[in-house]
Amino acid sequence: MSISQAKDEAEILHNLKLLELEAAPLEPNANERSCITKAFVAYSEEFLENIETAKAFDANVSASVKIESSCISETGGQLEDLLQELYESVINPGLNPASGGHLGFIPGGGIYSAAWGDYVAAVANSYAGMRLAGPGAVALEHKLIHWMGSLFWTEGHIGGTLCSGGSIANLVAVCTARDATSLKLNEYHRLVIYLSHQTHHCVQKALRIAGLSDINYRYIPTDDFDRMRVDSLEQQILWDLSQGLCPWLVVASAGTTDTGAVDQLKEIGHLARKHKIWYHVDAAYGGFFKLLPEMQILFEGIEMADSIVVDPHKGLFLPYGLGAVLVKDVTLLYKSHYYKAHYLQDAYLNNDAWSPADLSPELTRHFRALRMWIPLKLHGLAPFKSALREKILLARYASFQLQKIPEIELRLEPQLSVVCFRVRSVFGDEKNLHLAEYFRSDGRIFISSTQIEGLTYLRFAILCFRTHLDKIEIALSIVKDFCNKLTNS
Ligand SMILES: *Cc1c(COP(=O)(O)O)cnc(C)c1O
């Protein structure tokens, strides 16, 4: 029905009734809700019941193309058909990130209780952007930010924001660091950023988005442990100062993506402090290993950071869509991200009660704190710590076993839970890509390759909460199998 037909009051009232009826499917009744819930829960249960034996990678991606031709029509369809389509064309093809066999990139999580956080957040549709609208949702986010902040800092006017992931969190940090300088736009060409070739690419991407592509990039060489060389960093800073440039931002990694290397956070921190450089630590991968007392030593000095990025959808095993930027002085984050608008005037209660909308590029946003709060409250920290310890031990075990395979060389002992290795050069660098492909065609385990200093490397990135010893044994057996064929061919 079109609203142009409604001319007088009676007609409007009549049409309103009709429209309400027509829109009724958007508000299913209790019985209908129960049917929908049962179907989706049954579907998820089947997925979880089979997860142990499910492939980590399904190379047949043809089904995913079908979804593009599946039309959105005026009348809805059957839930069963929808679920079938979802499974075949969407969930199944390609990587299965929920599988414990996912050892590629940096694995994410997907713990079950977190899903109910999203469920409640969506049903209640709580407003997590402004304190006035969602004081509880905002307080909950605040609490989580401060809990994470207290992992790294014991003092400071700490604040931060929950983002969709580490890339956006790094972008927010870069913008905050940019706006914390006293430099004007026409002086930006004097800015210098210090990073290494092991810095995650999202930092360069963030700089470009932030309008800082043309500043001076200094890629500091790395040492034998893939860490930024502190002596080279200092020399470079001094040289830049002598040239009248403005050393602005140093980005250290607490767990690089390629090899899991943790930069010398304390030494870099001292240099940053001495020369008044914004100190950013990208701990998107490694940050939550700080929960383990025995790993503290690796993180010494992180408290000198001005900003830190962590990714709860990695190290806390939460579903994709949760990163966090933490800033030691929240007023700087505010300065860079607040906005005042007339239509939001009711929201400005007092200046000390920060609203997430003033600390992030977002206004209306997903109530993502709930999917983190529910698992932490329900399970407590102990199982998270045990799972993190297990990942570190699995990496050590895998590195021991890989060193026993004559065709394989290890890049270095794992510092965290990434094991970086390669088929020895005598067999040809391309054999590493073949091995990655061998894994993909087998499907039980997924690994990804990388390039370091011109050589191809393979990685076991062990961070999925479902990765246990059995999966690592399978991964090792696939490597051995490949190497046997290599030597016997
Ligand atoms: C994963 C990762 C990122 C990017 O985070 P996303 O959540 O994938 O956007 C940034 N830095 C490091 C070190 C990472 O491991």
Coordinates of C-alpha atoms and ligand atoms in Angstrom, one line a residue:
M1 CA 0.0 0.0 0.0
S2 CA 1.2 3.5 -0.8
I3 CA 0.7 6.3 1.7
S4 CA -0.3 8.8 -1.0
Q5 CA -3.8 7.1 -0.9
A6 CA -4.4 8.5 2.6
K7 CA -6.2 11.9 2.1
D8 CA -8.3 12.6 5.2
E9 CA -8.1 11.7 8.9
A10 CA -10.4 8.6 8.7
E11 CA -8.4 7.2 5.8
I12 CA -5.2 7.8 7.6
L13 CA -6.5 5.9 10.7
H14 CA -7.7 3.1 8.5
N15 CA -4.4 2.9 6.6
L16 CA -2.4 2.9 9.8
K17 CA -4.2 -0.2 11.0
L18 CA -3.5 -1.9 7.7
L19 CA 0.2 -0.9 7.7
E20 CA 0.6 -2.2 11.3
L21 CA -0.8 -5.5 10.2
E22 CA 1.4 -5.7 7.2
A23 CA 4.5 -4.9 9.3
A24 CA 3.6 -7.5 11.9
P25 CA 6.2 -10.1 10.9
L26 CA 8.8 -7.7 12.3
E27 CA 7.4 -8.4 15.8
P28 CA 6.9 -12.2 16.0
N29 CA 4.8 -13.4 19.0
A30 CA 6.1 -15.8 21.7
N31 CA 5.4 -18.9 19.7
E32 CA 7.0 -17.6 16.6
R33 CA 10.0 -16.4 18.5
S34 CA 10.3 -19.8 20.0
C35 CA 10.4 -21.4 16.6
I36 CA 13.0 -19.0 15.4
T37 CA 15.1 -19.5 18.5
K38 CA 14.9 -23.3 18.3
A39 CA 15.9 -23.4 14.6
F40 CA 18.9 -21.1 15.1
V41 CA 20.0 -22.9 18.3
A42 CA 19.7 -26.3 16.7
Y43 CA 21.7 -25.0 13.8
S44 CA 24.4 -23.7 16.1
E45 CA 24.4 -26.9 18.1
E46 CA 25.0 -28.9 15.0
F47 CA 27.9 -26.7 14.1
L48 CA 29.4 -27.0 17.5
E49 CA 28.8 -30.7 17.8
N50 CA 30.8 -31.2 14.6
I51 CA 33.5 -28.6 15.2
E52 CA 36.2 -31.1 16.3
T53 CA 36.1 -33.0 13.0
A54 CA 35.1 -30.1 10.7
K55 CA 37.7 -29.0 8.2
A56 CA 39.7 -25.9 9.1
F57 CA 39.7 -25.0 5.4
D58 CA 37.3 -25.8 2.6
A59 CA 38.9 -25.1 -0.7
N60 CA 35.6 -25.4 -2.6
V61 CA 34.5 -21.8 -2.6
S62 CA 32.1 -22.2 -5.5
A63 CA 29.0 -22.2 -3.2
S64 CA 29.9 -18.8 -1.9
V65 CA 29.1 -17.3 -5.4
K66 CA 25.6 -18.6 -5.2
I67 CA 24.8 -16.1 -2.4
E68 CA 25.2 -13.2 -4.9
S69 CA 22.4 -14.5 -7.1
S70 CA 20.1 -15.2 -4.1
C71 CA 17.6 -12.3 -4.3
I72 CA 16.1 -10.2 -1.7
S73 CA 12.4 -10.2 -2.5
E74 CA 9.1 -8.6 -1.4
T75 CA 7.9 -11.7 0.4
G76 CA 10.1 -13.6 2.8
G77 CA 11.1 -17.2 2.7
Q78 CA 11.3 -20.3 4.8
L79 CA 13.7 -20.4 7.7
E80 CA 14.9 -23.9 6.8
D81 CA 15.9 -22.7 3.3
L82 CA 17.6 -19.7 4.7
L83 CA 19.6 -21.8 7.2
Q84 CA 20.6 -24.3 4.4
E85 CA 21.8 -21.4 2.2
L86 CA 23.6 -19.9 5.2
Y87 CA 25.5 -23.1 5.9
E88 CA 26.3 -24.1 2.3
S89 CA 27.2 -20.7 0.9
V90 CA 28.3 -18.6 3.7
I91 CA 29.6 -20.5 6.7
N92 CA 31.2 -23.5 5.0
P93 CA 33.4 -22.3 2.2
G94 CA 37.0 -21.1 2.9
L95 CA 38.5 -20.8 6.3
N96 CA 36.7 -22.0 9.4
P97 CA 37.9 -19.6 12.0
A98 CA 36.0 -21.4 14.8
S99 CA 38.1 -24.5 14.2
G100 CA 41.0 -25.4 16.5
G101 CA 42.8 -26.3 13.3
H102 CA 43.0 -22.6 12.3
L103 CA 46.7 -21.7 12.7
G104 CA 46.8 -19.0 10.0
F105 CA 47.2 -15.2 10.3
I106 CA 46.3 -14.5 14.0
P107 CA 43.4 -16.7 14.9
G108 CA 40.4 -15.3 16.6
G109 CA 38.0 -16.8 19.1
G110 CA 34.3 -17.3 19.3
I111 CA 33.6 -18.6 22.8
Y112 CA 30.0 -19.6 23.2
S113 CA 28.9 -17.4 26.1
A114 CA 30.0 -14.3 24.2
A115 CA 27.4 -15.1 21.5
W116 CA 24.7 -14.5 24.1
G117 CA 26.1 -11.1 24.9
D118 CA 25.5 -10.2 21.2
Y119 CA 22.0 -11.7 21.5
V120 CA 21.0 -9.7 24.5
A121 CA 22.6 -6.5 23.1
A122 CA 20.7 -6.9 19.9
V123 CA 17.4 -7.7 21.6
A124 CA 17.6 -4.9 24.1
N125 CA 19.3 -2.7 21.5
S126 CA 20.9 -0.8 24.3
Y127 CA 22.5 2.5 23.4
A128 CA 26.2 2.4 24.1
G129 CA 27.1 5.7 22.5
M130 CA 26.0 8.2 25.2
R131 CA 25.8 8.1 28.9
L132 CA 22.4 9.8 29.1
A133 CA 20.8 7.2 26.9
G134 CA 22.6 4.1 28.1
P135 CA 24.2 4.8 31.5
G136 CA 24.5 1.1 32.2
A137 CA 25.9 0.1 28.9
V138 CA 28.4 3.0 29.0
A139 CA 29.4 2.2 32.6
L140 CA 30.0 -1.4 31.6
E141 CA 32.2 -0.4 28.7
H142 CA 34.0 2.0 31.0
K143 CA 34.6 -0.8 33.5
L144 CA 36.1 -3.0 30.8
I145 CA 38.4 -0.2 29.5
H146 CA 39.6 0.4 33.0
W147 CA 40.1 -3.3 33.7
M148 CA 42.2 -3.6 30.5
G149 CA 44.0 -0.3 31.3
S150 CA 45.0 -1.6 34.7
L151 CA 46.7 -4.6 33.1
F152 CA 49.2 -2.1 31.7
W153 CA 49.2 1.1 33.8
T154 CA 49.0 1.7 37.6
E155 CA 48.5 5.4 37.2
G156 CA 47.2 8.0 34.7
H157 CA 43.9 9.4 33.6
I158 CA 43.2 6.2 31.7
G159 CA 40.5 5.9 29.1
G160 CA 39.8 4.3 25.8
T161 CA 37.2 2.9 23.5
L162 CA 36.0 -0.5 22.3
C163 CA 36.3 -0.7 18.6
S164 CA 35.5 -3.3 16.0
G165 CA 39.1 -4.5 15.9
G166 CA 42.7 -3.7 16.1
S167 CA 42.9 -1.8 12.8
I168 CA 40.4 0.8 13.9
A169 CA 41.9 0.9 17.4
N170 CA 45.3 1.7 15.8
L171 CA 43.6 4.4 13.7
V172 CA 42.1 6.0 16.7
A173 CA 45.5 5.9 18.4
V174 CA 47.3 7.5 15.4
C175 CA 44.7 10.3 15.2
T176 CA 45.0 10.9 19.0
A177 CA 48.8 11.1 18.7
R178 CA 48.5 13.4 15.7
D179 CA 46.2 15.8 17.5
A180 CA 48.4 15.7 20.6
T181 CA 51.2 17.4 18.7
S182 CA 51.4 21.2 18.7
L183 CA 52.2 21.1 15.0
K184 CA 49.8 22.7 12.5
L185 CA 48.7 21.0 9.3
N186 CA 51.3 22.9 7.2
E187 CA 54.1 21.6 9.5
Y188 CA 53.1 17.9 9.3
H189 CA 55.9 17.3 6.7
R190 CA 58.3 17.6 9.7
L191 CA 56.8 14.7 11.6
V192 CA 58.8 11.5 11.9
I193 CA 57.3 8.1 12.7
Y194 CA 59.5 5.2 13.8
L195 CA 58.5 1.6 13.1
S196 CA 60.0 -1.6 11.8
H197 CA 59.2 -3.8 8.9
Q198 CA 57.5 -6.1 11.4
T199 CA 55.0 -3.4 12.4
H200 CA 51.5 -4.5 11.4
H201 CA 50.4 -3.0 8.0
C202 CA 47.3 -1.4 9.6
V203 CA 49.5 1.3 11.1
Q204 CA 50.6 2.5 7.7
K205 CA 47.0 2.3 6.6
A206 CA 45.9 4.3 9.6
L207 CA 48.5 7.0 8.8
R208 CA 47.3 7.3 5.2
I209 CA 43.6 7.5 6.4
A210 CA 44.7 10.1 8.9
G211 CA 46.2 12.3 6.1
L212 CA 49.8 11.5 7.2
S213 CA 51.1 9.6 4.1
D214 CA 53.7 12.2 3.4
I215 CA 55.4 12.4 6.8
N216 CA 58.8 10.8 7.3
Y217 CA 58.8 7.1 7.8
R218 CA 61.8 5.4 9.5
Y219 CA 61.9 1.7 9.3
I220 CA 64.3 0.8 12.1
P221 CA 66.2 -2.5 11.5
T222 CA 65.5 -5.5 13.6
D223 CA 67.8 -7.7 15.7
D224 CA 68.2 -11.5 15.8
F225 CA 64.9 -11.8 17.7
D226 CA 62.9 -9.7 15.2
R227 CA 62.8 -6.8 17.6
M228 CA 63.3 -3.2 16.7
R229 CA 67.0 -2.3 17.3
V230 CA 67.1 0.2 20.1
D231 CA 70.6 1.5 19.2
S232 CA 69.5 2.2 15.6
L233 CA 66.3 3.9 16.8
E234 CA 68.3 6.3 19.0
Q235 CA 70.8 7.1 16.2
Q236 CA 67.9 7.8 13.9
I237 CA 66.1 10.0 16.4
L238 CA 69.3 12.1 16.9
W239 CA 69.9 12.4 13.2
D240 CA 66.3 13.5 12.6
L241 CA 66.6 16.1 15.4
S242 CA 69.8 17.4 13.9
Q243 CA 67.9 17.9 10.6
G244 CA 65.2 20.0 12.3
L245 CA 62.6 17.3 12.0
C246 CA 60.1 16.5 14.7
P247 CA 60.3 12.9 16.0
W248 CA 56.6 12.3 16.7
L249 CA 55.5 8.7 17.1
V250 CA 57.3 5.4 17.8
V251 CA 55.3 2.2 17.3
A252 CA 56.5 -0.8 19.2
S253 CA 54.9 -4.2 18.8
A254 CA 54.0 -6.5 21.7
G255 CA 53.8 -9.6 19.6
T256 CA 54.4 -9.1 15.9
T257 CA 52.1 -10.9 13.6
D258 CA 54.8 -12.7 11.6
T259 CA 56.8 -14.2 14.5
G260 CA 55.2 -13.0 17.7
A261 CA 58.3 -11.0 18.6
V262 CA 57.9 -8.5 21.5
D263 CA 60.0 -5.3 21.1
Q264 CA 62.1 -4.1 24.0
L265 CA 59.3 -2.0 25.4
K266 CA 61.3 -0.5 28.3
E267 CA 64.3 0.6 26.3
I268 CA 62.1 2.1 23.6
G269 CA 59.9 3.7 26.2
H270 CA 62.9 5.5 27.8
L271 CA 63.9 6.8 24.4
A272 CA 60.4 8.0 23.7
R273 CA 60.2 9.7 27.1
K274 CA 63.6 11.3 26.7
H275 CA 62.8 12.8 23.3
K276 CA 59.1 13.5 24.1
I277 CA 57.8 11.2 21.4
W278 CA 54.3 9.7 21.5
Y279 CA 54.8 6.0 22.5
H280 CA 52.3 3.6 21.0
V281 CA 52.4 -0.1 21.6
D282 CA 50.5 -2.4 19.2
A283 CA 49.6 -5.3 21.4
A284 CA 46.7 -6.4 19.3
Y285 CA 48.0 -10.0 19.2
G286 CA 50.1 -10.3 22.3
G287 CA 48.5 -8.0 24.9
F288 CA 46.5 -10.4 26.9
F289 CA 49.5 -12.6 27.6
K290 CA 50.2 -9.9 30.1
L291 CA 47.6 -11.6 32.2
L292 CA 50.2 -14.3 33.0
P293 CA 52.6 -13.4 35.8
E294 CA 55.4 -15.5 34.2
M295 CA 55.2 -13.3 31.0
Q296 CA 55.5 -10.0 32.8
I297 CA 59.1 -9.7 32.0
L298 CA 58.4 -9.5 28.3
F299 CA 56.0 -6.6 28.9
E300 CA 58.3 -4.6 31.2
G301 CA 58.1 -0.9 30.2
I302 CA 54.7 -1.1 28.5
E303 CA 53.5 1.2 31.3
M304 CA 55.5 4.0 29.6
A305 CA 53.2 3.8 26.6
D306 CA 50.9 6.7 25.8
S307 CA 48.6 4.4 23.9
I308 CA 48.1 0.7 23.6
V309 CA 46.0 -1.4 21.3
V310 CA 44.7 -4.8 22.3
D311 CA 42.3 -7.2 20.5
P312 CA 39.9 -9.1 22.8
H313 CA 38.8 -10.9 19.6
K314 CA 42.2 -12.5 19.5
G315 CA 43.7 -12.9 23.0
L316 CA 40.5 -13.2 24.9
F317 CA 39.0 -15.6 22.4
L318 CA 35.9 -13.5 21.8
P319 CA 34.1 -13.5 18.4
Y320 CA 35.3 -11.1 15.7
G321 CA 34.4 -7.5 16.1
L322 CA 36.2 -6.4 19.3
G323 CA 39.4 -4.4 19.6
A324 CA 40.3 -1.7 22.1
V325 CA 42.4 1.4 22.2
L326 CA 43.7 2.4 25.6
V327 CA 45.1 5.8 26.2
K328 CA 47.1 6.9 29.3
D329 CA 45.6 10.4 29.2
V330 CA 42.0 10.2 28.2
T331 CA 41.7 13.9 27.7
L332 CA 43.9 13.6 24.6
L333 CA 41.6 10.9 23.2
Y334 CA 38.7 13.2 23.9
K335 CA 40.4 16.2 22.3
S336 CA 40.7 14.2 19.1
H337 CA 37.3 12.6 19.0
Y338 CA 34.6 14.7 20.8
Y339 CA 31.9 16.6 18.9
K340 CA 29.1 18.8 20.1
A341 CA 25.9 19.0 18.1
H342 CA 22.6 20.8 18.9
Y343 CA 20.6 17.6 18.6
L344 CA 22.8 16.0 21.2
Q345 CA 22.7 18.8 23.8
D346 CA 20.8 16.7 26.4
A347 CA 23.7 14.3 26.4
Y348 CA 26.2 16.7 27.9
L349 CA 25.7 15.9 31.6
N350 CA 29.1 16.9 32.9
N351 CA 32.5 16.9 31.4
D352 CA 34.0 14.2 33.5
A353 CA 31.6 11.5 32.6
W354 CA 32.9 10.6 29.2
S355 CA 30.6 9.2 26.6
P356 CA 32.0 6.6 24.2
A357 CA 30.8 8.9 21.3
D358 CA 33.3 11.5 22.5
L359 CA 36.1 9.0 22.6
S360 CA 35.7 7.3 19.2
P361 CA 34.7 8.1 15.6
E362 CA 31.4 6.4 16.2
L363 CA 28.1 7.8 17.6
T364 CA 25.5 5.0 17.5
R365 CA 27.4 1.8 18.0
H366 CA 27.2 -1.9 18.8
F367 CA 26.9 -2.6 22.5
R368 CA 30.1 -4.7 22.1
A369 CA 31.0 -4.6 25.8
L370 CA 28.4 -7.1 26.7
R371 CA 30.0 -9.9 24.6
M372 CA 33.2 -9.4 26.6
W373 CA 31.7 -8.8 30.1
I374 CA 29.5 -11.9 30.1
P375 CA 32.3 -14.4 29.5
L376 CA 34.6 -12.7 32.0
K377 CA 31.9 -12.6 34.7
L378 CA 30.6 -16.0 34.0
H379 CA 33.9 -18.0 33.7
G380 CA 36.3 -15.8 35.7
L381 CA 39.8 -15.1 34.5
A382 CA 41.3 -18.5 35.5
P383 CA 40.2 -20.5 32.4
F384 CA 41.4 -17.6 30.1
K385 CA 44.8 -17.7 31.7
S386 CA 45.0 -21.5 31.4
A387 CA 44.1 -21.3 27.7
L388 CA 46.7 -18.6 27.1
R389 CA 49.4 -20.7 28.9
E390 CA 48.3 -23.7 26.9
K391 CA 48.9 -21.8 23.6
I392 CA 52.4 -20.8 24.8
L393 CA 53.3 -24.4 25.7
L394 CA 51.8 -25.7 22.4
A395 CA 54.1 -23.3 20.5
R396 CA 57.1 -24.5 22.5
Y397 CA 56.2 -28.1 21.9
A398 CA 55.7 -27.5 18.1
S399 CA 59.0 -25.7 17.9
F400 CA 60.8 -28.6 19.6
Q401 CA 59.1 -31.1 17.2
L402 CA 59.8 -29.0 14.1
Q403 CA 63.5 -28.8 14.9
K404 CA 63.6 -32.6 14.8
I405 CA 62.6 -32.5 11.1
P406 CA 65.8 -32.3 9.1
E407 CA 64.2 -30.5 6.1
I408 CA 62.8 -27.7 8.4
E409 CA 64.5 -24.7 10.0
L410 CA 63.0 -22.6 12.7
R411 CA 63.2 -18.8 12.4
L412 CA 63.6 -18.3 16.2
E413 CA 62.3 -19.8 19.5
P414 CA 58.7 -18.6 19.9
Q415 CA 58.5 -15.7 22.4
L416 CA 54.7 -16.0 22.5
S417 CA 52.5 -18.5 20.6
V418 CA 53.6 -18.0 17.0
V419 CA 56.0 -20.6 15.6
C420 CA 57.7 -19.4 12.4
F421 CA 59.6 -21.9 10.3
R422 CA 60.5 -22.8 6.7
V423 CA 61.5 -25.6 4.4
R424 CA 65.3 -25.2 4.1
S425 CA 66.6 -23.1 1.2
V426 CA 68.3 -26.1 -0.5
F427 CA 64.9 -27.4 -1.4
G428 CA 63.9 -24.1 -3.0
D429 CA 62.0 -21.2 -1.4
E430 CA 58.9 -22.1 -3.4
K431 CA 58.6 -25.4 -1.5
N432 CA 57.2 -23.3 1.4
L433 CA 54.3 -22.1 -0.7
H434 CA 53.8 -25.7 -1.8
L435 CA 53.6 -26.8 1.8
A436 CA 51.0 -24.1 2.6
E437 CA 49.0 -25.3 -0.4
Y438 CA 49.4 -28.9 0.8
F439 CA 47.9 -27.9 4.1
R440 CA 45.0 -26.2 2.4
S441 CA 44.2 -29.1 0.1
D442 CA 44.3 -31.5 3.2
G443 CA 42.0 -29.1 5.0
R444 CA 42.3 -30.3 8.6
I445 CA 44.7 -27.5 9.5
F446 CA 45.0 -24.0 8.0
I447 CA 48.3 -22.2 8.0
S448 CA 49.3 -19.0 6.2
S449 CA 52.7 -18.0 4.7
T450 CA 54.6 -14.8 5.0
Q451 CA 57.7 -13.1 3.6
I452 CA 60.5 -12.0 5.9
E453 CA 63.7 -10.4 4.5
G454 CA 62.9 -11.8 1.1
L455 CA 62.3 -15.4 2.2
T456 CA 59.1 -17.3 2.5
Y457 CA 58.1 -18.5 5.9
L458 CA 55.3 -20.6 7.3
R459 CA 53.7 -20.1 10.7
F460 CA 51.8 -22.0 13.3
A461 CA 49.9 -19.1 14.9
I462 CA 48.4 -20.8 18.0
L463 CA 45.7 -18.7 19.6
C464 CA 42.4 -20.3 19.0
F465 CA 40.9 -21.5 22.3
R466 CA 40.0 -24.8 20.5
T467 CA 43.6 -25.5 19.5
H468 CA 44.8 -28.4 21.7
L469 CA 47.7 -30.9 21.4
D470 CA 45.7 -33.1 18.9
K471 CA 45.6 -30.4 16.3
I472 CA 49.3 -29.6 16.7
E473 CA 50.1 -33.3 16.3
I474 CA 48.1 -33.3 13.0
A475 CA 49.8 -30.1 11.9
L476 CA 53.3 -31.7 12.6
S477 CA 52.3 -34.9 10.8
I478 CA 51.3 -32.9 7.7
V479 CA 54.7 -31.2 7.7
K480 CA 56.5 -34.5 8.2
D481 CA 54.5 -36.1 5.5
F482 CA 55.3 -33.3 3.1
C483 CA 59.0 -33.4 4.0
N484 CA 59.2 -37.2 3.5
K485 CA 57.8 -36.8 0.0
L486 CA 60.3 -34.0 -0.6
T487 CA 63.3 -36.1 0.3
N488 CA 62.0 -39.2 -1.5
S489 CA 61.1 -37.5 -4.8
Ligands
LIG1 C1 45.6 -8.5 14.1 C2 46.5 -7.4 14.3 C3 46.2 -6.1 14.0 C4 44.9 -5.8 13.3 O1 43.8 -6.1 14.1 P1 42.4 -6.4 13.4 O2 41.6 -6.8 14.6 O3 42.6 -7.6 12.5 O4 41.9 -5.2 12.7 C5 47.1 -5.1 14.3 N1 48.3 -5.4 14.9 C6 48.6 -6.6 15.2 C7 50.0 -6.8 15.8 C8 47.8 -7.7 14.9 O5 48.2 -8.9 15.2

